[in-house]
Each structure stands twice: as structure tokens, then as C-alpha cells.
JSON list of C-alpha atoms in Angstrom, two decimals:
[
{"chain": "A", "resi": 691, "resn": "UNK", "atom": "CA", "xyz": [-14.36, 26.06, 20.55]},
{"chain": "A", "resi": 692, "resn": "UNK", "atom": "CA", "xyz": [-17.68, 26.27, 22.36]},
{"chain": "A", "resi": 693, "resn": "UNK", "atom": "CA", "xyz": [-20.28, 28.69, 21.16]},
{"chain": "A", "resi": 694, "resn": "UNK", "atom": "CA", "xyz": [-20.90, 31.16, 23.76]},
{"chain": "A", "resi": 695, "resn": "UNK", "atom": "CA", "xyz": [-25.10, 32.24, 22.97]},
{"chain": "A", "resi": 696, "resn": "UNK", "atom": "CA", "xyz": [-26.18, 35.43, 24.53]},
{"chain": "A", "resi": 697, "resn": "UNK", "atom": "CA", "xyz": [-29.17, 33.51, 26.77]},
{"chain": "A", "resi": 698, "resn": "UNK", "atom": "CA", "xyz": [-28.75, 36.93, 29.12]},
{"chain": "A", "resi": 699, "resn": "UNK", "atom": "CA", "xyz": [-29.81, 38.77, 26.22]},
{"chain": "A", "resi": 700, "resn": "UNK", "atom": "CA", "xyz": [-27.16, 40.81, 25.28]},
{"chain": "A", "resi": 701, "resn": "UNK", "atom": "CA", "xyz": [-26.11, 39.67, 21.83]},
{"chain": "A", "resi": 702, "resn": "UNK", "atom": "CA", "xyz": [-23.52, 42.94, 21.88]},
{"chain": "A", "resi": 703, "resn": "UNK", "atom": "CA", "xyz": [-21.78, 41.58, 23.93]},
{"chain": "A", "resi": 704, "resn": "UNK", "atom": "CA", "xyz": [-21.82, 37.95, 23.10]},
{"chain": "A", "resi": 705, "resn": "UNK", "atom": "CA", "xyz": [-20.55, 39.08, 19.66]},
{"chain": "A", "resi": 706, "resn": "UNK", "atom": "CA", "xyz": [-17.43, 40.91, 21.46]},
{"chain": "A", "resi": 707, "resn": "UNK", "atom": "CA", "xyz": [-16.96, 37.88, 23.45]},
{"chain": "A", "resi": 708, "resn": "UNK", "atom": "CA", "xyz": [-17.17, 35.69, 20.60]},
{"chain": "A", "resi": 709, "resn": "UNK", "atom": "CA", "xyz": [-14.80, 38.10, 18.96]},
{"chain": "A", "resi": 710, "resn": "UNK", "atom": "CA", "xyz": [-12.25, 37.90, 21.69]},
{"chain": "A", "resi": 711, "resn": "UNK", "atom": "CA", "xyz": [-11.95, 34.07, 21.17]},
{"chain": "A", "resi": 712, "resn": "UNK", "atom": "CA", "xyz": [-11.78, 34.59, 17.36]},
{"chain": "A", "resi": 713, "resn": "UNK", "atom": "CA", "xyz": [-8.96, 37.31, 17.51]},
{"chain": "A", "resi": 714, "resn": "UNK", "atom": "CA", "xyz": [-7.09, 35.31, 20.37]},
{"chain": "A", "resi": 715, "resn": "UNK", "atom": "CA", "xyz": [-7.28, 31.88, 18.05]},
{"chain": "A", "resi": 716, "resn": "UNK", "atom": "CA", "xyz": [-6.61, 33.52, 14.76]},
{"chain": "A", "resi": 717, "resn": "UNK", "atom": "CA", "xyz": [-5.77, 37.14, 14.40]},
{"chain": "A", "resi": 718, "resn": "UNK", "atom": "CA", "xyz": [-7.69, 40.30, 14.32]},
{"chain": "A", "resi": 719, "resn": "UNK", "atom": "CA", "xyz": [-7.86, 39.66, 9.90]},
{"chain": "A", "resi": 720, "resn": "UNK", "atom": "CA", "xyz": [-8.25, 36.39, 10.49]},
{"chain": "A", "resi": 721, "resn": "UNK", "atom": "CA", "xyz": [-12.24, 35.50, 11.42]},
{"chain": "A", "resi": 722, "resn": "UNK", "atom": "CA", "xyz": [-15.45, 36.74, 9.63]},
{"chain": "A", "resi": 723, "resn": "UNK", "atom": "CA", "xyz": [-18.56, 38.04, 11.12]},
{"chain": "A", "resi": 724, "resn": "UNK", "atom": "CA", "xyz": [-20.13, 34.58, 9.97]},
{"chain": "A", "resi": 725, "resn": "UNK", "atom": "CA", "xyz": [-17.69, 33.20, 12.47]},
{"chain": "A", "resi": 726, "resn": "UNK", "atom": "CA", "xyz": [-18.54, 35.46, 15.09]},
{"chain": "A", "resi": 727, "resn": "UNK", "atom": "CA", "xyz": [-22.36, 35.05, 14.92]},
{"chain": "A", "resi": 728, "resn": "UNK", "atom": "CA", "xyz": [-21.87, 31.38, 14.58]},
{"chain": "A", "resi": 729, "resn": "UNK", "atom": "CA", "xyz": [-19.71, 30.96, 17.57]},
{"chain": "A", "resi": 730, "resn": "UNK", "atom": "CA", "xyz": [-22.21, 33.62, 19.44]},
{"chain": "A", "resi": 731, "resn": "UNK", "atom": "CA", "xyz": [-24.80, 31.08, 18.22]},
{"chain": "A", "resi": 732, "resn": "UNK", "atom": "CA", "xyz": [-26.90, 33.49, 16.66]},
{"chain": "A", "resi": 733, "resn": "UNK", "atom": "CA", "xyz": [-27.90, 34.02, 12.78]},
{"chain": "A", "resi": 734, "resn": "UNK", "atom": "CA", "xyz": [-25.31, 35.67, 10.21]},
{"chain": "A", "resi": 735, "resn": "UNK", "atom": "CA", "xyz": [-27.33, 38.92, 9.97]},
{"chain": "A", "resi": 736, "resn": "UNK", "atom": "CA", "xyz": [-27.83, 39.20, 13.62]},
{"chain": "A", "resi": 737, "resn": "UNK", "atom": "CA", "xyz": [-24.02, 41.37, 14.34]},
{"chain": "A", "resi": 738, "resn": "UNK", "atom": "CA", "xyz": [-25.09, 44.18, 11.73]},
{"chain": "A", "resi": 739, "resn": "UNK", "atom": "CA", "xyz": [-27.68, 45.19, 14.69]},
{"chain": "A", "resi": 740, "resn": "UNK", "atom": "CA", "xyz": [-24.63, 46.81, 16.10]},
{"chain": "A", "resi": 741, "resn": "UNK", "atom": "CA", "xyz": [-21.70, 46.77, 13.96]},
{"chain": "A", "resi": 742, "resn": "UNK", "atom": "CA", "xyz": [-21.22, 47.82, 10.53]},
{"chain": "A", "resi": 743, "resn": "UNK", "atom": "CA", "xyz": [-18.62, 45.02, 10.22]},
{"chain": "A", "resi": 744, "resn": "UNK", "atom": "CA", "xyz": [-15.53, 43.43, 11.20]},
{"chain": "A", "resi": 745, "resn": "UNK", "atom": "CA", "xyz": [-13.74, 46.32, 11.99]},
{"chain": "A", "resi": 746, "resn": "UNK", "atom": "CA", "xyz": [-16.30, 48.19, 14.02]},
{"chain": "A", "resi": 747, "resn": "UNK", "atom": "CA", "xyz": [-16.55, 45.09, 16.06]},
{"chain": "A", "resi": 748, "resn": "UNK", "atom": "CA", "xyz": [-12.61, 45.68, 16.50]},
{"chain": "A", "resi": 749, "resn": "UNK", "atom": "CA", "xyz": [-12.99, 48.78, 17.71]},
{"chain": "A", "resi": 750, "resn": "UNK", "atom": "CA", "xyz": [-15.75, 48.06, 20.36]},
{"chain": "A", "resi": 751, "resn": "UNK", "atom": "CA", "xyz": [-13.43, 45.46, 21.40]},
{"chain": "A", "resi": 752, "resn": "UNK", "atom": "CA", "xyz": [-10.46, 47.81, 21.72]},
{"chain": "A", "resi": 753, "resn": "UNK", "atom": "CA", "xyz": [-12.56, 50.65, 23.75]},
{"chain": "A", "resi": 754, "resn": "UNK", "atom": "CA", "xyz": [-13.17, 47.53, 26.15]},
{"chain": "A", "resi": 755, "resn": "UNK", "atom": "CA", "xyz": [-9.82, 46.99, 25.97]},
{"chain": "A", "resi": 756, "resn": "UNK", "atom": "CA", "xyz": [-8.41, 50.26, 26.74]},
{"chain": "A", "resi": 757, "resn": "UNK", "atom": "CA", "xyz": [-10.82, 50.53, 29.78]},
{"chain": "A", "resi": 758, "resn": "UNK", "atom": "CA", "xyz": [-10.05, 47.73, 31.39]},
{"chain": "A", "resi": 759, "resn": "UNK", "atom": "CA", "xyz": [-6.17, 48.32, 31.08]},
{"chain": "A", "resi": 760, "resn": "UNK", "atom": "CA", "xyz": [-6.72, 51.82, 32.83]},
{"chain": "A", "resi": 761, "resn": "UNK", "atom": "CA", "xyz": [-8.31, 50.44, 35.38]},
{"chain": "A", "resi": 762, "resn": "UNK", "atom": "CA", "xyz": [-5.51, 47.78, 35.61]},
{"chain": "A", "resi": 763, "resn": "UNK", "atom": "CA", "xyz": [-3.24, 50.71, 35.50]},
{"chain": "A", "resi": 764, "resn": "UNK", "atom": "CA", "xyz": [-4.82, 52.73, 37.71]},
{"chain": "A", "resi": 765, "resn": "UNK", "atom": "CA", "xyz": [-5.00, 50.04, 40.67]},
{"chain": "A", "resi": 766, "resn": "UNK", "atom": "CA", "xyz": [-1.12, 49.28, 40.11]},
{"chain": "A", "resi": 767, "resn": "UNK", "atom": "CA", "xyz": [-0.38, 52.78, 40.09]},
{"chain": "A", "resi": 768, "resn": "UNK", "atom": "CA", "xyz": [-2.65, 53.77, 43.45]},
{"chain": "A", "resi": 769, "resn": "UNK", "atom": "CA", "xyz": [-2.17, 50.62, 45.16]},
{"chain": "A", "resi": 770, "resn": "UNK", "atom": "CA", "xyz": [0.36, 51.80, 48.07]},
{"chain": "A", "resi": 771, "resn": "UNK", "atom": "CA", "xyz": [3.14, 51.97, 45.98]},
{"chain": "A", "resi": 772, "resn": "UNK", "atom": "CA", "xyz": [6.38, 53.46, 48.95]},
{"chain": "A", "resi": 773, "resn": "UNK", "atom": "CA", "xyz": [7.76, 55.45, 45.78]},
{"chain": "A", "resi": 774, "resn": "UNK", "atom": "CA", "xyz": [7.62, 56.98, 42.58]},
{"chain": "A", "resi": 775, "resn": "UNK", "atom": "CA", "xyz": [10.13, 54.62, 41.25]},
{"chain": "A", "resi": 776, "resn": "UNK", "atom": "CA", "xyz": [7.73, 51.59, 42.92]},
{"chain": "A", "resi": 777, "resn": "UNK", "atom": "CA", "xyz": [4.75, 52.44, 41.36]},
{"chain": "A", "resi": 778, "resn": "UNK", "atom": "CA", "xyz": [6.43, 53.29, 38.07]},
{"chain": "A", "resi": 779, "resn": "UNK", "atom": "CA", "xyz": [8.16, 50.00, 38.03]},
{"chain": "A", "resi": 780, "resn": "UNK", "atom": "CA", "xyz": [4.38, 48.24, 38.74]},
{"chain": "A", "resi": 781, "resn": "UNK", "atom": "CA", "xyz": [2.38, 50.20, 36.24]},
{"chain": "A", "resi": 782, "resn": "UNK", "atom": "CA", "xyz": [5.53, 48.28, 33.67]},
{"chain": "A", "resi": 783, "resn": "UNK", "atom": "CA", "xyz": [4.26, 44.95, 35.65]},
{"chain": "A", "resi": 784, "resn": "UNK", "atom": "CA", "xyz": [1.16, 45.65, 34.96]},
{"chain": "A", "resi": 785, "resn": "UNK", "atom": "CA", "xyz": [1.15, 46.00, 31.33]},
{"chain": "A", "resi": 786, "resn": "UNK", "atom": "CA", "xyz": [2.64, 42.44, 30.98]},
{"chain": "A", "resi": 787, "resn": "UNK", "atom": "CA", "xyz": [-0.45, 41.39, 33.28]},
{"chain": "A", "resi": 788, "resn": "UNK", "atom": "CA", "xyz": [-2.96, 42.83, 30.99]},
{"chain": "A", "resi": 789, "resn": "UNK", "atom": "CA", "xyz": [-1.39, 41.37, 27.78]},
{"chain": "A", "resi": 790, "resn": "UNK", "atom": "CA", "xyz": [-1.34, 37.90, 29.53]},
{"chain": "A", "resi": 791, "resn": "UNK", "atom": "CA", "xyz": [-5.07, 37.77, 31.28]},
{"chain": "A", "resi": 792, "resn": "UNK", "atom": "CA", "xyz": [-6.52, 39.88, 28.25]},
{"chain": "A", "resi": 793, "resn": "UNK", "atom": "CA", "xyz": [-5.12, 38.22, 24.75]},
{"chain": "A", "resi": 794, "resn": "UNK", "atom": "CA", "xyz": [-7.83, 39.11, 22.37]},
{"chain": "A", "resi": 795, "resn": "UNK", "atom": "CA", "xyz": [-8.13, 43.00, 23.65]},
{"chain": "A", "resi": 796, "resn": "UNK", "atom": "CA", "xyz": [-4.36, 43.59, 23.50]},
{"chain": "A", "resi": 797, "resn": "UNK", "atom": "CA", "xyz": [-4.49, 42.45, 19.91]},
{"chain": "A", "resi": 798, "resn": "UNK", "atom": "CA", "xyz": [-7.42, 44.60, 19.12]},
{"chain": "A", "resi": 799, "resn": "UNK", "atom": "CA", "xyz": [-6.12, 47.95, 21.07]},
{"chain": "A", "resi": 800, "resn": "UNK", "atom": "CA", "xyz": [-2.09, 46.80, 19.94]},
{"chain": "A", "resi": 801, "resn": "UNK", "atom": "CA", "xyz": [-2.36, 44.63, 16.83]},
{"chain": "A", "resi": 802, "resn": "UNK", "atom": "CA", "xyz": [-5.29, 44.92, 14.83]},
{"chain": "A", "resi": 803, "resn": "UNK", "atom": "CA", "xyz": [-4.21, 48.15, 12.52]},
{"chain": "A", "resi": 804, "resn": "UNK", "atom": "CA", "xyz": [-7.35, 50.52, 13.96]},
{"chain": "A", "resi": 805, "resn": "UNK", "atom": "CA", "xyz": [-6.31, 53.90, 14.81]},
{"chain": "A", "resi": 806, "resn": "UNK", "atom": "CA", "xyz": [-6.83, 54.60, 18.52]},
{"chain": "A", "resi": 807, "resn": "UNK", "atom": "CA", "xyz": [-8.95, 58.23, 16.86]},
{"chain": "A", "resi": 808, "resn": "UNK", "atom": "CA", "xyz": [-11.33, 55.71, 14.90]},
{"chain": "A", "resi": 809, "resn": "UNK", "atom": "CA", "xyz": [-13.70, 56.87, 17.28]},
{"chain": "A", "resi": 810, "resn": "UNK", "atom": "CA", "xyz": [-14.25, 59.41, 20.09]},
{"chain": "A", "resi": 811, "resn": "UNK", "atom": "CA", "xyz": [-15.07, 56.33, 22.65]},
{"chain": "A", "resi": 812, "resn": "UNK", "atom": "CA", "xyz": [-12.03, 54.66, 21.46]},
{"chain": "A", "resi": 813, "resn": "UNK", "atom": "CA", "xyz": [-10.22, 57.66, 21.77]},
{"chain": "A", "resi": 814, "resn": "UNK", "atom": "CA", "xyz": [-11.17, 58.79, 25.10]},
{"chain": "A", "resi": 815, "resn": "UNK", "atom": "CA", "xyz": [-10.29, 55.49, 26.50]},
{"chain": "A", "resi": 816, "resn": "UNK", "atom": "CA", "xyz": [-6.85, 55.07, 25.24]},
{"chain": "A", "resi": 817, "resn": "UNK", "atom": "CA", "xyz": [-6.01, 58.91, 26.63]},
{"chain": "A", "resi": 818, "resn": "UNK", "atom": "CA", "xyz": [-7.28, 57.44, 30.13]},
{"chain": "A", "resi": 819, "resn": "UNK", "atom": "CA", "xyz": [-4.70, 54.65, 29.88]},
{"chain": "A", "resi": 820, "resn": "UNK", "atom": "CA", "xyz": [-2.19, 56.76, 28.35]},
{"chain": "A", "resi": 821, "resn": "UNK", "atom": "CA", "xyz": [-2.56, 59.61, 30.98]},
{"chain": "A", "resi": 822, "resn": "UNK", "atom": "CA", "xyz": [-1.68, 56.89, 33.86]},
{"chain": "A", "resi": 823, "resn": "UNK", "atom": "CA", "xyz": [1.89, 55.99, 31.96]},
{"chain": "A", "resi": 824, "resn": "UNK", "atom": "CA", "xyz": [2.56, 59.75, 31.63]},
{"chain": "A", "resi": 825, "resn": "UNK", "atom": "CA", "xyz": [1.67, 60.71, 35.33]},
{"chain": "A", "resi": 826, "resn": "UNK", "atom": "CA", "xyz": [3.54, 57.36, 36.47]},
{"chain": "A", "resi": 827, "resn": "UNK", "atom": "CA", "xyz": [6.42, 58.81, 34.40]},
{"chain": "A", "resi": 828, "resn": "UNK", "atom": "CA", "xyz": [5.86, 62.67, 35.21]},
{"chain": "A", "resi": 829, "resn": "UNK", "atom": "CA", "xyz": [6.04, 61.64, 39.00]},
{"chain": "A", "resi": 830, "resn": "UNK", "atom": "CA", "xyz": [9.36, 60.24, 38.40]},
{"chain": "A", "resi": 831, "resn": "UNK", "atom": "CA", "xyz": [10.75, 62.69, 36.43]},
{"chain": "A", "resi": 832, "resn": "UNK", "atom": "CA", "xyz": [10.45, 65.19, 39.22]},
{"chain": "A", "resi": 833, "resn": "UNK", "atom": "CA", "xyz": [13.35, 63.32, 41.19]},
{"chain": "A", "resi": 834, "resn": "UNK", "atom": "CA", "xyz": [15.38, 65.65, 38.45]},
{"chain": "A", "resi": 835, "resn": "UNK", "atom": "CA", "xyz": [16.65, 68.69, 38.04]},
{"chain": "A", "resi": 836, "resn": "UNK", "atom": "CA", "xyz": [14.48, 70.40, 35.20]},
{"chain": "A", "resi": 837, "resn": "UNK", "atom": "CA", "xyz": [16.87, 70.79, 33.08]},
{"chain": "A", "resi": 838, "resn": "UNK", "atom": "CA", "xyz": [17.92, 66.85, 33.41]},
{"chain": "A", "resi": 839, "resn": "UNK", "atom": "CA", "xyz": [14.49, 65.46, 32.91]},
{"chain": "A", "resi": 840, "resn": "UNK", "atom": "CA", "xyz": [13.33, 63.78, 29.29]},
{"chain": "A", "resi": 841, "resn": "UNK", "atom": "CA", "xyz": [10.05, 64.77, 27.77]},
{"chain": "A", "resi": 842, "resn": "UNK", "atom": "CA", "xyz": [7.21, 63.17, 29.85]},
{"chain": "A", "resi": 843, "resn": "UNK", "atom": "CA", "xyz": [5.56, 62.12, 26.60]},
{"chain": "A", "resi": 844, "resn": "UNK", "atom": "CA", "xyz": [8.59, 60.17, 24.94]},
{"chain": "A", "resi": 845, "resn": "UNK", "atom": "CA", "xyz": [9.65, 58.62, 28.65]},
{"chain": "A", "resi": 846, "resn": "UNK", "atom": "CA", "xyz": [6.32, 57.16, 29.14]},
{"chain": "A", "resi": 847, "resn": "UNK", "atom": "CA", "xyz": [6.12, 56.18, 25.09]},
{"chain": "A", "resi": 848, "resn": "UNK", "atom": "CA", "xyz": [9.78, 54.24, 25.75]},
{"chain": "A", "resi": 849, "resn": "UNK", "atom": "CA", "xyz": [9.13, 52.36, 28.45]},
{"chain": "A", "resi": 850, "resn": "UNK", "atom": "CA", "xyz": [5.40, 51.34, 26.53]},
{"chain": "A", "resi": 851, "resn": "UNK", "atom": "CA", "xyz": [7.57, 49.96, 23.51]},
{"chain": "A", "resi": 852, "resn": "UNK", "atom": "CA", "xyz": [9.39, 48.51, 25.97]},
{"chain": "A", "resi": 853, "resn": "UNK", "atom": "CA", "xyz": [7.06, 46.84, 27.04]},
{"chain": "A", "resi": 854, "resn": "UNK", "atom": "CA", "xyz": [5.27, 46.01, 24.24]},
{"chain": "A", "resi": 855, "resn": "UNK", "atom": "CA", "xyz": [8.54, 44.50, 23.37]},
{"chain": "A", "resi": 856, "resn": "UNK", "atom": "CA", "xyz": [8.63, 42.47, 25.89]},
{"chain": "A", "resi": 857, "resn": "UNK", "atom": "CA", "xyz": [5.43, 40.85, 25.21]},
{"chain": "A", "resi": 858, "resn": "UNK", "atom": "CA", "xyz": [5.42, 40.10, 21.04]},
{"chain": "A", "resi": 859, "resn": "UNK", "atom": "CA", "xyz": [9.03, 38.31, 21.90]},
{"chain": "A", "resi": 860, "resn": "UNK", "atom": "CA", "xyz": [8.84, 36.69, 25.42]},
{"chain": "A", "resi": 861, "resn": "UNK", "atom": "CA", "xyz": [5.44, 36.67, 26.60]},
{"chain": "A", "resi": 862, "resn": "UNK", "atom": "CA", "xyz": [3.63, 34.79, 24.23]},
{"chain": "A", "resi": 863, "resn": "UNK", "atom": "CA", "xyz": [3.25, 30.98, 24.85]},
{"chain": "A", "resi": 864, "resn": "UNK", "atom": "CA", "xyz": [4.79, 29.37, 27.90]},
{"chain": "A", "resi": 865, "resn": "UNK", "atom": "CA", "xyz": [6.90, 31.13, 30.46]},
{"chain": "A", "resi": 866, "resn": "UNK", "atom": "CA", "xyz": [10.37, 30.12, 29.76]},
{"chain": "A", "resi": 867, "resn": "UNK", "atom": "CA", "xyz": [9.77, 29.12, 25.82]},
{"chain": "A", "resi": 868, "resn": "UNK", "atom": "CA", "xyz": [11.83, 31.73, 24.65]},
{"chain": "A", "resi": 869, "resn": "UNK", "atom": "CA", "xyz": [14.62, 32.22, 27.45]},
{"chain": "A", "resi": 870, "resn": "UNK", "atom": "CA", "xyz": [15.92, 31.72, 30.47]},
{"chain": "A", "resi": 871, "resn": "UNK", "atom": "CA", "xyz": [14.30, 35.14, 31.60]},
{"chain": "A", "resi": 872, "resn": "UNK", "atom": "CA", "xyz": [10.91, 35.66, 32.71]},
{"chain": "A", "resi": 873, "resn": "UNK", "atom": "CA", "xyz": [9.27, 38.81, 30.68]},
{"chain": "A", "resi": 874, "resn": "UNK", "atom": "CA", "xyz": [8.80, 40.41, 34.21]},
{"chain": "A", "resi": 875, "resn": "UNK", "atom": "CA", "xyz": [12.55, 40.30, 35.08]},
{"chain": "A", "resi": 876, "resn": "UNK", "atom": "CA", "xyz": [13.34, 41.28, 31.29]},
{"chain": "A", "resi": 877, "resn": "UNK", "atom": "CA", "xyz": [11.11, 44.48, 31.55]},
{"chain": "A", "resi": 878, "resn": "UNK", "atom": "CA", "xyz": [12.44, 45.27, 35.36]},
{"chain": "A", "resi": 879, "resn": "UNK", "atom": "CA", "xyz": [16.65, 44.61, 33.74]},
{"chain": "A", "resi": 880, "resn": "UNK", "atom": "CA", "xyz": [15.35, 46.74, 30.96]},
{"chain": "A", "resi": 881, "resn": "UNK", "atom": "CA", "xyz": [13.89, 49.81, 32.56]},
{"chain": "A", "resi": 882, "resn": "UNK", "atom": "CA", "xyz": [16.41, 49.80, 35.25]},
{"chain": "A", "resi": 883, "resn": "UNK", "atom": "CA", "xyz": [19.19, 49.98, 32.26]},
{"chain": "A", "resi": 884, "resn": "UNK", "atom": "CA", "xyz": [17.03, 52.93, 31.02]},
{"chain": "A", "resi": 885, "resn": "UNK", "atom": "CA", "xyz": [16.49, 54.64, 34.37]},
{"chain": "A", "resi": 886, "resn": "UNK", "atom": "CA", "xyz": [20.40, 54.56, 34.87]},
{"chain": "A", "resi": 887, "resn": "UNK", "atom": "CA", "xyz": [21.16, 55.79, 31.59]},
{"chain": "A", "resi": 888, "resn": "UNK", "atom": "CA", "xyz": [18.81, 58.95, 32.51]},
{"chain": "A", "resi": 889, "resn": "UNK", "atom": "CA", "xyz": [20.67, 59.42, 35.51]},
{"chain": "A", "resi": 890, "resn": "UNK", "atom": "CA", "xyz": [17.32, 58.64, 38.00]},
{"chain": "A", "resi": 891, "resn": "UNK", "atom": "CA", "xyz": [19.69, 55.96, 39.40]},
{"chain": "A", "resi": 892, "resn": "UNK", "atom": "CA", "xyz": [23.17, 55.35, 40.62]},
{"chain": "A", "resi": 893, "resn": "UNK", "atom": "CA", "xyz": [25.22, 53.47, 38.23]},
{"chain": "A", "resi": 894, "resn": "UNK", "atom": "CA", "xyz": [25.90, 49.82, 39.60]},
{"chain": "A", "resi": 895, "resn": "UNK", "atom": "CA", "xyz": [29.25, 49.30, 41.27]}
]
């Protein structure tokens, strides 16, 4: 692995980036902040100019994390989508996207143990993500009669498990490696099975 310096002078964010790597390669437990100044190329005392340690280096990197994946959200759900069912169905897609193109966040905002209160920051960007998946899922719920529609909260926290799913078991490693099913078809199967069974669609025939 390359070290990654900070010659534009931000040595915060080297240190995430170097962190990203580190988390990617071995687990969110499984680097030091030795290893992260070293691969950052800059002493071993250097990181505590910013962090306290290990895990407040985690959390910066989930914050990042969480921001980017609203944004990622946000553009699925906005883009144009003909439907509420379309753009619910692409905010799903998109979470896949994010875990693939964005390894070592999703392990820091998903995998890494640290509460998504550990800080205010970190807080207030995981409600911006969350609040997409719960308007994506509020928007569809309206295509029920109130008294038919599931708790906004738990539909948009079963389709993220769902999801989340999807990615510890099939999206890891090389498409194909685990099944004959890409994890996009396997989360579109799986929330249509879901959608039915909440009555938003007709049954198949």
C-alpha cells in the first residue's frame, strides 16, 4: 500500500484517507494510529493534532460517510424518478452503490461499533441520510389507505436491513462469488416480495 502524504497540507484529511485504506484492508479494530500516520507519511504524534485516537478518527470518517451517502441518496431519490415506487426502488440501488464505491466509510458508519449519537456532527449527518429513506418510504406509503399503511419509521428501517443484508452476504468480493444473483436483482426480488406482502402491489399471477 502506497503512503498517501498530505503535500496539499491538510494532514486531517490525509489521516482519514489513510484511515479509509486501513479500515477497507483490515477492519475498523484492526489498524493503529502508528499505521495511519505512517501510511499518511507523517510522524506518530502528528494524528493527536486532531483526534484523540482511533476511534475519534472513526467517527470523522463516519460523518464523511454519512454525508456523502445523503447526497448519494438524495440524487437517486430527486433524479426524475416517474414514481414513488421508482424512486423508492433507486434510493435501495443506491445503497448497494455507496457500499461498493465507498468500502472504508460503510464500515465506519455500518461496522465499526460507534454509535451514530457519538457526536452531534455524526449525528446530524446520519438523520440527513436517514430522513431520505423515510420520505422515499413516506411517499410510498401514501398509495394506502391510512389505516393499511406500516409505520414510516420501521418500513424505511426494513428495507435498510435489507439492504444491508444484501451487502455483508452478496456484495462483498466479486459479482457472482456468492450466487447466481447479482445483489441488485436480490434487493429488487426482495423488496418487491415485501411491497406485495404490504399490499402496495398486485400479487403475481
Amino acid at each position: 500500500m502506497a503512503k498517501r502524504g498530505y503535500h496539499h497540507g491538510n494532514l486531517k484529511q490525509a489521516l482519514v484517507e489513510a484511515a479509509l485504506d486501513l479500515i477497507a484492508e483490515k477492519g475498523p479494530q484492526g489498524f493503529t494510529m502508528a499505521e495511519a500516520a505512517k501510511l499518511a507519511d507523517v510522524s506518530a504524534a502528528a494524528p493527536y493534532r486532531h483526534f484523540t485516537g482511533r476511534e475519534d478518527l472513526i467517527v470523522e470518517l463516519a460523518r464523511q460517510g454519512f454525508e456523502l451517502f445523503a447526497d448519494l441518496l438524495e440524487y437517486a431519490y430527486r433524479d426524475g424518478q416517474p414514481s414513488p415506487l421508482a424512486a423508492f426502488e433507486a434510493v435501495g440501488r443506491a445503497y448497494l452503490a455507496f457500499a461498493r464505491k465507498h468500502p472504508g466509510h460503510y464500515v465506519a458508519m455500518f461496522e465499526s461499533g460507534i454509535s451514530p449519537n457519538a457526536t452531534r456532527d455524526l449525528a446530524t449527518a446520519c438523520a440527513r441520510a436517514n430522513k431520505v429513506l423515510v420520505r422515499a418510504a413516506d411517499d410510498l406509503s401514501q398509495r394506502l389507505p391510512p389505516d393499511r399503511r406500516p409505520p414510516t419509521e420501521m418500513f424505511a428501517a426494513h428495507v435498510s436491513a435489507m439492504s444491508h443484508g444484501i451487502v455483508e452476504l452478496y456484495a462483498r468480493g466479486a459479482p457472482g462469488s456468492r450466487g447466481p444473483f447479482t445483489p441488485e436483482d436480490l434487493l429488487e426480488t426482495g423488496i418487491g416480495i415485501y411491497l406485495r406482502g404490504l399490499g402496495f402491489l398486485e400479487p403475481d399471477r
